[in-house]
mmCIF file of C-alpha atoms in Angstrom:
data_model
loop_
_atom_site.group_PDB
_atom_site.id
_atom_site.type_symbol
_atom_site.label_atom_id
_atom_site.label_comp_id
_atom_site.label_asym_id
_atom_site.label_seq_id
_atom_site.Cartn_x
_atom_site.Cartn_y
_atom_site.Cartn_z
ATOM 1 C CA UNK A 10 47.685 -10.738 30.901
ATOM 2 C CA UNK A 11 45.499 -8.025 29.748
ATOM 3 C CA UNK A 12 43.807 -6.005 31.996
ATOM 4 C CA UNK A 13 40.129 -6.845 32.151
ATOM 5 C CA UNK A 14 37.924 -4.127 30.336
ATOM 6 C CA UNK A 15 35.663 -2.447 32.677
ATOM 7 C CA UNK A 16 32.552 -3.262 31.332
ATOM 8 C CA UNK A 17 30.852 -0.521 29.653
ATOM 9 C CA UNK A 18 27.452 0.967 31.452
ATOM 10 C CA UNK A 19 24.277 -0.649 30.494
ATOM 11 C CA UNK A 20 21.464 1.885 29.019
ATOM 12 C CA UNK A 21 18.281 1.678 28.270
ATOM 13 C CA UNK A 22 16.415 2.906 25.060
ATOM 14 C CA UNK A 23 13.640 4.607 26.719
ATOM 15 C CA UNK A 24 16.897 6.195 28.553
ATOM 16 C CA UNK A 25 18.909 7.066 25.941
ATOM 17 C CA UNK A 26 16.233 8.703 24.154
ATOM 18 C CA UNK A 27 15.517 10.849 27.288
ATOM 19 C CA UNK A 28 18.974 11.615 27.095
ATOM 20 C CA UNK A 29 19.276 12.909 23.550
ATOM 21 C CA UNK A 30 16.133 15.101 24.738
ATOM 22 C CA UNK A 31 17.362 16.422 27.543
ATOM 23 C CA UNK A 32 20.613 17.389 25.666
ATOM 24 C CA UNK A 33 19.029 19.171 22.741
ATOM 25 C CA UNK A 34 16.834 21.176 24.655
ATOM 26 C CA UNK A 35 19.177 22.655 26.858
ATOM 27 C CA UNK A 36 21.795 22.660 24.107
ATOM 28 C CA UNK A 37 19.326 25.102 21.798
ATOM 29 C CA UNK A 38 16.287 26.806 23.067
ATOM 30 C CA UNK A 39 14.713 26.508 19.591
ATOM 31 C CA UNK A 40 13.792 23.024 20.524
ATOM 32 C CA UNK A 41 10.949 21.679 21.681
ATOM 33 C CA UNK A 42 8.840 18.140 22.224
ATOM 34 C CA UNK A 43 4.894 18.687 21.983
ATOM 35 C CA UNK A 44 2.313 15.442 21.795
ATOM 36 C CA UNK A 45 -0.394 13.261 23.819
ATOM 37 C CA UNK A 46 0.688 13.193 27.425
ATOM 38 C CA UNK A 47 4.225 14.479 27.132
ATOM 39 C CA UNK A 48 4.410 16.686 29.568
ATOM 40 C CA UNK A 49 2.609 16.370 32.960
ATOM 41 C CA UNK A 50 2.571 12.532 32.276
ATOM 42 C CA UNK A 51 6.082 12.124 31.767
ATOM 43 C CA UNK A 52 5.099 10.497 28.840
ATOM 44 C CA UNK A 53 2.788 7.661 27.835
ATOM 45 C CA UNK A 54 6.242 5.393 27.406
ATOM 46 C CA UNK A 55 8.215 7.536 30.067
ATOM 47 C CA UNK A 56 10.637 8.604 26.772
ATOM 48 C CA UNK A 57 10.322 12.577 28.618
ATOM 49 C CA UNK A 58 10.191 11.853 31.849
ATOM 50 C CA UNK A 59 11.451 14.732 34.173
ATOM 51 C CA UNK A 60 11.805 17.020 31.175
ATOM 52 C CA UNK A 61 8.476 18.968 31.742
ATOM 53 C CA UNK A 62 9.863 19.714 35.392
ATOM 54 C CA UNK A 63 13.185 21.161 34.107
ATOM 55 C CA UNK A 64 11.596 22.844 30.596
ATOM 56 C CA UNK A 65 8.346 23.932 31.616
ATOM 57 C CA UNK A 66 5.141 24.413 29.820
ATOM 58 C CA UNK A 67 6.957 26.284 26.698
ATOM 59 C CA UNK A 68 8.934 23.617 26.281
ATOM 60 C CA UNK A 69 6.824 20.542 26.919
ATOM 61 C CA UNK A 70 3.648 20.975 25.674
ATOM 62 C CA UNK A 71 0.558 18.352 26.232
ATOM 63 C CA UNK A 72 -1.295 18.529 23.418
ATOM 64 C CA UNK A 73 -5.271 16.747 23.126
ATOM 65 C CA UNK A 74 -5.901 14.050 20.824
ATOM 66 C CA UNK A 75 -5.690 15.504 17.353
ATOM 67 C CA UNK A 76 -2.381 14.424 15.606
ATOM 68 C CA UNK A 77 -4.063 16.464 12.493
ATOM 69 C CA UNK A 78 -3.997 19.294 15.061
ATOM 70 C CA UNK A 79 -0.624 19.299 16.589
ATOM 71 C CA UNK A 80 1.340 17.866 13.746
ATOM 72 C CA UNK A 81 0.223 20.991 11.714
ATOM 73 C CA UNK A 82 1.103 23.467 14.621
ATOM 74 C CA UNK A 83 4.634 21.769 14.581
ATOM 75 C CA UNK A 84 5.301 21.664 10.672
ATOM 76 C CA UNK A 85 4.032 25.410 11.110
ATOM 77 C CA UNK A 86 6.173 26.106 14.106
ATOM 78 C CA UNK A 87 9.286 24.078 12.271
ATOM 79 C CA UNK A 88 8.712 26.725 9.157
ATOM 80 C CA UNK A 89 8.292 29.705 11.120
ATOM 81 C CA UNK A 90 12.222 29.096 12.644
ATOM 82 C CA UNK A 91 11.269 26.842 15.847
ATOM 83 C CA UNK A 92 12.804 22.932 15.755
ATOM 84 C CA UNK A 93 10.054 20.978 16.822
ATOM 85 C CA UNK A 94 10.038 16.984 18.381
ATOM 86 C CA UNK A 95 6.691 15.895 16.957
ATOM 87 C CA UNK A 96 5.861 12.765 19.566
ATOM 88 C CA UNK A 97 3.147 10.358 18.008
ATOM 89 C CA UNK A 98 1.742 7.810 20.335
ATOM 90 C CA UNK A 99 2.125 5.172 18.023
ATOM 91 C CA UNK A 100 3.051 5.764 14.340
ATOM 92 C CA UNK A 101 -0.193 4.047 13.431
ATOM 93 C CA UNK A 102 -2.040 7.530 14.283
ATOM 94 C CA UNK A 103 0.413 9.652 12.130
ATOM 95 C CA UNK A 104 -2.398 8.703 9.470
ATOM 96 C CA UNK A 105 -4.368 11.490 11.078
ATOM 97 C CA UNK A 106 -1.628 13.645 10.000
ATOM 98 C CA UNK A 107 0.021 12.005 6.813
ATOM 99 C CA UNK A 108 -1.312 15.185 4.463
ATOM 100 C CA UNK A 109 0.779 17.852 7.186
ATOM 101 C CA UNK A 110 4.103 15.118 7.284
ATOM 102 C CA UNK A 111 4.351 14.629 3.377
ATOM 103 C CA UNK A 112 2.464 17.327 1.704
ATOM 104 C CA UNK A 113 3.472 19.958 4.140
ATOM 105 C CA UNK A 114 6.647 19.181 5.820
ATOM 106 C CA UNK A 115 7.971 16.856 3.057
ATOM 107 C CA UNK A 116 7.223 18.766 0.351
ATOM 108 C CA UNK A 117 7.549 22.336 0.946
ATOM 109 C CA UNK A 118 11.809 22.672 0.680
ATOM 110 C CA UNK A 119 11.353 21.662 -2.851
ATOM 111 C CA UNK A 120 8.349 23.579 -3.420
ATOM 112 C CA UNK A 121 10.309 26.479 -2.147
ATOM 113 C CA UNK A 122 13.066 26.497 -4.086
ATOM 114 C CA UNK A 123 15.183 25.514 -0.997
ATOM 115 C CA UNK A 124 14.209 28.635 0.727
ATOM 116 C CA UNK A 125 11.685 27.108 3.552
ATOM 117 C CA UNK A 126 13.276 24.755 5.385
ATOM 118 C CA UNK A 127 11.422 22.092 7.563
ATOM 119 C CA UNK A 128 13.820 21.240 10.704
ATOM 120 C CA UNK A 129 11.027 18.902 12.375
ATOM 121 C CA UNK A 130 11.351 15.492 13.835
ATOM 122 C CA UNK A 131 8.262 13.355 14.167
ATOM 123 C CA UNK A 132 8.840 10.275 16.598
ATOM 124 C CA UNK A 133 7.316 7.489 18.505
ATOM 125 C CA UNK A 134 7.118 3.846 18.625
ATOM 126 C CA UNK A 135 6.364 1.939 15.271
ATOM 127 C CA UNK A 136 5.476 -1.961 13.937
ATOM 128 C CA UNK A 137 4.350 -4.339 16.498
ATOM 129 C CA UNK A 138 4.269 -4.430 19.788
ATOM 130 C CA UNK A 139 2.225 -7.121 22.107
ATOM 131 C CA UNK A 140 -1.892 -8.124 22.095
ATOM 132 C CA UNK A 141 -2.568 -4.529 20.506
ATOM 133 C CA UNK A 142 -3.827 -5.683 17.283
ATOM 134 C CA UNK A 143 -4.164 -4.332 13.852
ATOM 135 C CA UNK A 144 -4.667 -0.752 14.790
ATOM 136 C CA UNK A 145 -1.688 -0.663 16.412
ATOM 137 C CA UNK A 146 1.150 -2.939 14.710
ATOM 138 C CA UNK A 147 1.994 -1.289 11.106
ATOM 139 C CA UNK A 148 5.057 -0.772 10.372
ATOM 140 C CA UNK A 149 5.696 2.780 8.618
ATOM 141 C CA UNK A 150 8.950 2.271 7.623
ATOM 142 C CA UNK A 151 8.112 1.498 3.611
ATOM 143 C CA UNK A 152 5.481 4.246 4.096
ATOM 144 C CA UNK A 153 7.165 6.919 4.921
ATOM 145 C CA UNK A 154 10.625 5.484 3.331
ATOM 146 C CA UNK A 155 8.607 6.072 0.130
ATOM 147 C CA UNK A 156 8.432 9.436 0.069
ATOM 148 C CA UNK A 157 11.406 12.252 -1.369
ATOM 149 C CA UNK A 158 11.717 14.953 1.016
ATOM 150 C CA UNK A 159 11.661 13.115 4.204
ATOM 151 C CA UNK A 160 15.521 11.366 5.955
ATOM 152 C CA UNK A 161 13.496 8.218 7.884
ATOM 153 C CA UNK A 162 15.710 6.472 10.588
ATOM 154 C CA UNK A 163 14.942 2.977 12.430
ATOM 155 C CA UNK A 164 17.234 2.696 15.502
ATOM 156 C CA UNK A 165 18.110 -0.604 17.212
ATOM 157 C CA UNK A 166 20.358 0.086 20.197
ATOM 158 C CA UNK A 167 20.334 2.952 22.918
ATOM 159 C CA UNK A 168 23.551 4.329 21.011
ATOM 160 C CA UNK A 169 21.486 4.554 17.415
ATOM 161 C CA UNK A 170 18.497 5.819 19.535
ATOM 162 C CA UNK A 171 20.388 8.290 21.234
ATOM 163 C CA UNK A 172 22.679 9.299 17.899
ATOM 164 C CA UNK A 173 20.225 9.201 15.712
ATOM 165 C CA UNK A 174 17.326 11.430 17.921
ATOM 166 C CA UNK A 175 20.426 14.024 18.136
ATOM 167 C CA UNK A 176 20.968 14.058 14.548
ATOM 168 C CA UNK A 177 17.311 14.771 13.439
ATOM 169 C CA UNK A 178 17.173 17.171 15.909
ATOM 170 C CA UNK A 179 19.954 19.234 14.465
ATOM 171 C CA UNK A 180 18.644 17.884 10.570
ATOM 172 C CA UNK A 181 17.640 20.830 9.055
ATOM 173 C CA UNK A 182 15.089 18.548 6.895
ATOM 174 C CA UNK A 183 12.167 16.602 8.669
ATOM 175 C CA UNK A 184 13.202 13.550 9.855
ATOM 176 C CA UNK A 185 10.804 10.475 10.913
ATOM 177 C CA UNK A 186 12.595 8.515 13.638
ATOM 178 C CA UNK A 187 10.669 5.060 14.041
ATOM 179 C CA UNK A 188 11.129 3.368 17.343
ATOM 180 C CA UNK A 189 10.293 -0.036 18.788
ATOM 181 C CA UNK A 190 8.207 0.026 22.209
ATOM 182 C CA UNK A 191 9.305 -3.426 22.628
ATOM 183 C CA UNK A 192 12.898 -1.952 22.467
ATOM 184 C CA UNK A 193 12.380 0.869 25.199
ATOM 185 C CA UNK A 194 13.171 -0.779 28.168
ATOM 186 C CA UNK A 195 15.860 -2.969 26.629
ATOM 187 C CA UNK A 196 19.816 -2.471 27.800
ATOM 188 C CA UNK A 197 22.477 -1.994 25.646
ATOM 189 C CA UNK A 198 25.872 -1.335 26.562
ATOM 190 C CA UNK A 199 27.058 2.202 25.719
ATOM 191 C CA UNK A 200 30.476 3.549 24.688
ATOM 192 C CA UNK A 201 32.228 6.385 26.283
ATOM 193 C CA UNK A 202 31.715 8.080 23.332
ATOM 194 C CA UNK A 203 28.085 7.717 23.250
ATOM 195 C CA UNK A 204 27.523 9.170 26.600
ATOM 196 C CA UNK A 205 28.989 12.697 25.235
ATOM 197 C CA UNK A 206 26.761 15.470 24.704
ATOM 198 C CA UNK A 207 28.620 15.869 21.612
ATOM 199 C CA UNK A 208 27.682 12.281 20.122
ATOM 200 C CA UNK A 209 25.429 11.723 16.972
ATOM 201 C CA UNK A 210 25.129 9.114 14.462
ATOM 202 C CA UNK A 211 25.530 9.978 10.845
ATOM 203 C CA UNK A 212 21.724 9.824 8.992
ATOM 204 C CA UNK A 213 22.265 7.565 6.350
ATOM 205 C CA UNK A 214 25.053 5.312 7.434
ATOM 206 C CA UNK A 215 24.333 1.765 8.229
ATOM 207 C CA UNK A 216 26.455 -0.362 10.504
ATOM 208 C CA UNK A 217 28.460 -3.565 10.466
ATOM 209 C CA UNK A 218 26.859 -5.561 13.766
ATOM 210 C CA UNK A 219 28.767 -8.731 13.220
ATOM 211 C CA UNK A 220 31.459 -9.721 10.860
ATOM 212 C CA UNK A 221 30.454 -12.796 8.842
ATOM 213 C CA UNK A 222 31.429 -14.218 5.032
ATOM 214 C CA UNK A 223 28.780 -17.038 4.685
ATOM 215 C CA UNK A 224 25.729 -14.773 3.923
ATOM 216 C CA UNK A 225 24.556 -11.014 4.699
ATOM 217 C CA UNK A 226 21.835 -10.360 6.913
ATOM 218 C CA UNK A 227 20.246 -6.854 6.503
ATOM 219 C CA UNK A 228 17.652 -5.588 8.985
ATOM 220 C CA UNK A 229 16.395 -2.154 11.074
ATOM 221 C CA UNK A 230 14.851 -1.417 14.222
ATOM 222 C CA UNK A 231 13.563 -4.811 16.599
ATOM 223 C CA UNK A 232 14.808 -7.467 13.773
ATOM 224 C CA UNK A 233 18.436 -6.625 14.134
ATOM 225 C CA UNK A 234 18.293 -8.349 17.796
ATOM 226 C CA UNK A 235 17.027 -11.363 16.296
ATOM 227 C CA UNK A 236 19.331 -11.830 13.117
ATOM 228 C CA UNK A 237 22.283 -11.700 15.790
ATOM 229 C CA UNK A 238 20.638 -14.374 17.514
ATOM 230 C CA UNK A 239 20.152 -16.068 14.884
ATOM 231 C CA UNK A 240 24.071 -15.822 13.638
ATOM 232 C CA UNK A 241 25.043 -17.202 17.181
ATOM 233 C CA UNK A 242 22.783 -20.395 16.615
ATOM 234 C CA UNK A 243 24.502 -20.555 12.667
ATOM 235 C CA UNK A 244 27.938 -20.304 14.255
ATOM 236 C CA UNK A 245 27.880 -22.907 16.182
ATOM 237 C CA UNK A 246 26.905 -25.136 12.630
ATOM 238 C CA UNK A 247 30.245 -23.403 10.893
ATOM 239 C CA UNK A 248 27.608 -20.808 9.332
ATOM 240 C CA UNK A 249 29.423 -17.439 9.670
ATOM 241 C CA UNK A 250 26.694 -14.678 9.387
ATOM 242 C CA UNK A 251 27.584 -10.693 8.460
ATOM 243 C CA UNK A 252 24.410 -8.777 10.628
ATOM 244 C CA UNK A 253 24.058 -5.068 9.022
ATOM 245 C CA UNK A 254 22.001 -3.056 11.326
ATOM 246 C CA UNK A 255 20.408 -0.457 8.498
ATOM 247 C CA UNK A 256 19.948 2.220 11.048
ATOM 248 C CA UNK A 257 18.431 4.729 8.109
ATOM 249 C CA UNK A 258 15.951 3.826 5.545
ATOM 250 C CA UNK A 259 15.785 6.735 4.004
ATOM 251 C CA UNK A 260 17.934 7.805 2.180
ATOM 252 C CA UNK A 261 19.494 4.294 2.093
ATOM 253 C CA UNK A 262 23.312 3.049 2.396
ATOM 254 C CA UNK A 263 23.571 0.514 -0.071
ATOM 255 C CA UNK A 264 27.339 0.710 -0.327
ATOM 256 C CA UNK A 265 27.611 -1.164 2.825
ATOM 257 C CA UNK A 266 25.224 -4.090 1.653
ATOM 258 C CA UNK A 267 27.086 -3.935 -1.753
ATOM 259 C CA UNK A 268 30.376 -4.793 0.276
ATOM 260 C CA UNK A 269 29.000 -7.532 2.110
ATOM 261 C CA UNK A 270 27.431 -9.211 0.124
ATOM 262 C CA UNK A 271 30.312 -8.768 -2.289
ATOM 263 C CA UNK A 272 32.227 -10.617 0.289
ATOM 264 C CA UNK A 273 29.278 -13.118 1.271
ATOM 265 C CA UNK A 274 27.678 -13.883 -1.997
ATOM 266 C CA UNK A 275 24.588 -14.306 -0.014
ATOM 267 C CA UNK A 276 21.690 -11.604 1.076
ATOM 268 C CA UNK A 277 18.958 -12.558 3.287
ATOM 269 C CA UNK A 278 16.737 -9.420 4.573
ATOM 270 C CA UNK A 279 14.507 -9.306 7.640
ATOM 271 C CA UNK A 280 11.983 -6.792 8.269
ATOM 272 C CA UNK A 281 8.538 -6.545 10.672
ATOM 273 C CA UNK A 282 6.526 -5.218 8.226
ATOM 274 C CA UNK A 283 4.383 -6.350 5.312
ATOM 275 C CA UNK A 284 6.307 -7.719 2.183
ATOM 276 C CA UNK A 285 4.670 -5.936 -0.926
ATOM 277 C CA UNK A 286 6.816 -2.837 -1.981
ATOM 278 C CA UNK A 287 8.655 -3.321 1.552
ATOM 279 C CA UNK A 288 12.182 -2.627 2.770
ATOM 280 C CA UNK A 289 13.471 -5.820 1.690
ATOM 281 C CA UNK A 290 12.389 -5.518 -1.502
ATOM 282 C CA UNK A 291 13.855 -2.519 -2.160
ATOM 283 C CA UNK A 292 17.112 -3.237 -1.164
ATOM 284 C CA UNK A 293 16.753 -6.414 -3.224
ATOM 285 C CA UNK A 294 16.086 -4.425 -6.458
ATOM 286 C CA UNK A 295 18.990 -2.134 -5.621
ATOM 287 C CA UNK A 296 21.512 -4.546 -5.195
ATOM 288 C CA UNK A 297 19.714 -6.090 -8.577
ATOM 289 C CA UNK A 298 20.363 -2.973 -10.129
ATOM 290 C CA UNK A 299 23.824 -1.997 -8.969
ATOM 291 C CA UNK A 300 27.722 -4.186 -9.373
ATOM 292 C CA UNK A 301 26.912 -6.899 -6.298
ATOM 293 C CA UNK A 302 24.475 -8.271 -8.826
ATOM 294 C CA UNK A 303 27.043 -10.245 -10.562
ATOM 295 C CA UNK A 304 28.614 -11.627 -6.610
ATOM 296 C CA UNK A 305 24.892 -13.236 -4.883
ATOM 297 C CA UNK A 306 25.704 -17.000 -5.782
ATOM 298 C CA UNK A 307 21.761 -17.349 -4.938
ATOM 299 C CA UNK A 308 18.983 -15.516 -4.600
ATOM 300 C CA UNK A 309 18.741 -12.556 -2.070
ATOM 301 C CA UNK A 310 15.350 -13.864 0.030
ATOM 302 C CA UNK A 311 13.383 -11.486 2.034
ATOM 303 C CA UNK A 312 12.124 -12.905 5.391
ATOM 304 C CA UNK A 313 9.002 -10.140 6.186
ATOM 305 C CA UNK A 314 5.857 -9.736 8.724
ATOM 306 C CA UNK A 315 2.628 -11.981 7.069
ATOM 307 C CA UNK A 316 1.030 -9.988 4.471
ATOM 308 C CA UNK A 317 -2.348 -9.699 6.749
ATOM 309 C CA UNK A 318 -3.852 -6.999 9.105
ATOM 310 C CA UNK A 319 -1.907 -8.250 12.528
ATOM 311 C CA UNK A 320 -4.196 -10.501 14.669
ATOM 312 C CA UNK A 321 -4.839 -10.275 18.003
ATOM 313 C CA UNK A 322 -4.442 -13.574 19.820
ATOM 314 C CA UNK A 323 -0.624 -13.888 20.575
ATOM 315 C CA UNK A 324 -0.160 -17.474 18.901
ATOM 316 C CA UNK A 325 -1.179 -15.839 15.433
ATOM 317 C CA UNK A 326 0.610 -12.961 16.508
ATOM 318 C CA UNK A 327 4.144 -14.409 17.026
ATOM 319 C CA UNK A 328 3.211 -16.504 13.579
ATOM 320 C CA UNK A 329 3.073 -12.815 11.813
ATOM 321 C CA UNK A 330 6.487 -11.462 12.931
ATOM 322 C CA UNK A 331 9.851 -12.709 11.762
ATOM 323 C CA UNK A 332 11.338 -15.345 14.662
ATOM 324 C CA UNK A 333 14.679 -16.488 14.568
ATOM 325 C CA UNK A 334 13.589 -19.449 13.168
ATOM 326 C CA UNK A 335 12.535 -17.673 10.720
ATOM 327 C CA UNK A 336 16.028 -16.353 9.690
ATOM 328 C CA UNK A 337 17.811 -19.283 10.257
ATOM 329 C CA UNK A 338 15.357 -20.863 7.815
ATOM 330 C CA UNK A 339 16.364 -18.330 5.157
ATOM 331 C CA UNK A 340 19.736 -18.825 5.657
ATOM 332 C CA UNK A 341 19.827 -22.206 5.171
ATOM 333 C CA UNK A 342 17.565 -21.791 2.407
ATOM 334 C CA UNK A 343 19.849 -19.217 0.355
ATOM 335 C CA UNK A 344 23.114 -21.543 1.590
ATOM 336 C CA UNK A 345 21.357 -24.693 0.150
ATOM 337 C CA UNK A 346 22.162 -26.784 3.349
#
């Protein structure tokens, strides 16, 4: 027999993004992480804890409740030859600052003639979480996917939060990394590879979660969990479900849909946010556009957040976010059975 594979260390998101942190700021001095409670703190979601005590104040920097303030001081400081980590407490409050992310740091390598570059990254948890309302469940992901100038990456695991956070970093473009809060404290098993202080992901690149040739599943950030769920459930009815975990929306890899679903003849999409001008519909209107067209034996359906402000009381709330019901719906929807 085989030997047994040692099974692989289990990691946590909130870890592996402390990680990547920790890594890039001893790796180049150029780097640092400034937002609300950061530093002293160890972070409102614990994402830099200990990394005030090792960096110091230069490095870490508490900053008071202005994202208009501090976003602007780190597009400036990205311009001026620093590498910023722009932390937002939720993404919800990068409103505040939506004129300094796309009319400053978006904009200006263009405007420039290539000759001021941007190298910012502005993170932080995004969509939904739990019971905190409207205010505080938008998903930014269409928003800020919208806009030329900007790479925007939704990681799943700890190994596409810790690849992805290390590739922004060294991005020499500004880069809006859109995390899950339900997500940080979740394991994941983590390669060898991934635990390297030489491991990034490639921006741009989705990935292959699950080989399937029944239908194609498409999805970033917190939905990815559930659309392997809901292949496990489909398995077991002969349903054989291919689960591609986006990991960038912007700019997006298409090819990798166009092969699946060139092999599935199905494409079901699943997303947290709102449907109107959304992720899924994009990627439905590409593949529309482009060769798969003439492969989907059905059509591609788009299984989204409700289009309303997200309520409050949890039984509405877990009626406005895609469940795996949901996607097993779809599926059998687009499969006709």
């Amino acid at each position: 027999l085989p030997a047994a594979r040692a099974p692989l260390p289990q990691v946590t998101v909130r870890d592996a993004l402390n990680q990547a942190l920790d890594e890039e700021l001893e790796r180049d001095e150029r780097v640092f992480l400034l937002g609300e409670e950061v530093a002293q703190y160890d972070g409102a979601y614990k994402i830099s804890r200990g990394l005030w005590k090792k960096f110091g104040d230069k490095r870490i920097i508490d900053t008071p409740i202005s994202e208009m303030g501090f976003t602007g001081i780190a597009v400036g400081a990205a311009m001026a030859g620093l590498r910023p980590v722009c932390e937002f407490m939720t993404f919800n409050f990068s409103m505040q600052a939506i004129d300094q992310v796309i009319n400053s740091a978006a904009k200006t390598c263009y405007m420039s003639a290539g000759s001021i570059a941007v190298p910012i990254v502005f993170r932080g948890p995004n969509g939904a979480s739990a019971g905190v309302a409207a205010q505080h469940s938008q998903c930014f992901a269409a928003w800020y996917g919208h806009c030329p100038g900007l790479k925007v990456v939704s990681p799943w695991s700890s190994e596409d939060a810790k690849g992805l956070l290390k590739a922004s970093i060294r991005d020499d473009n500004p880069v809006v990394m859109l995390e899950n809060e339900l997500l940080y404290g979740v394991p994941f098993e983590m390669s060898e590879e991934a635990q390297s202080k030489d491991f990034v992901v490639p921006i741009g690149k989705a990935k292959v979660e699950r080989q399937g040739t029944h239908v194609t599943l498409v999805a970033h950030s917190r939905p990815v969990g559930h659309c392997l769920e809901a292949a496990a459930v489909l398995a077991k009815e002969g349903v054989e479900c291919e689960v591609i975990n986006l990991r960038t929306i912007r700019p997006m890899d298409i090819e990798t849909i166009e092969t699946s679903v060139v092999k599935t003849n199905h494409l079901v999409t699943v997303e947290g946010g709102w449907p109107q001008f959304g992720v899924g519909a994009e990627i439905c209107a590409r593949i529309m556009e482009g060769p798969a067209f003439n492969y989907l034996d059905a059509p591609a359906v788009r299984v989204t957040g409700a289009d309303v402000p997200m309520p409050y009381a949890k039984i509405l709330e877990d009626n406005c976010i895609p469940q795996v019901k949901d996607i097993i719906f779809a599926v059998k929807k687009t499969l006709n059975i």
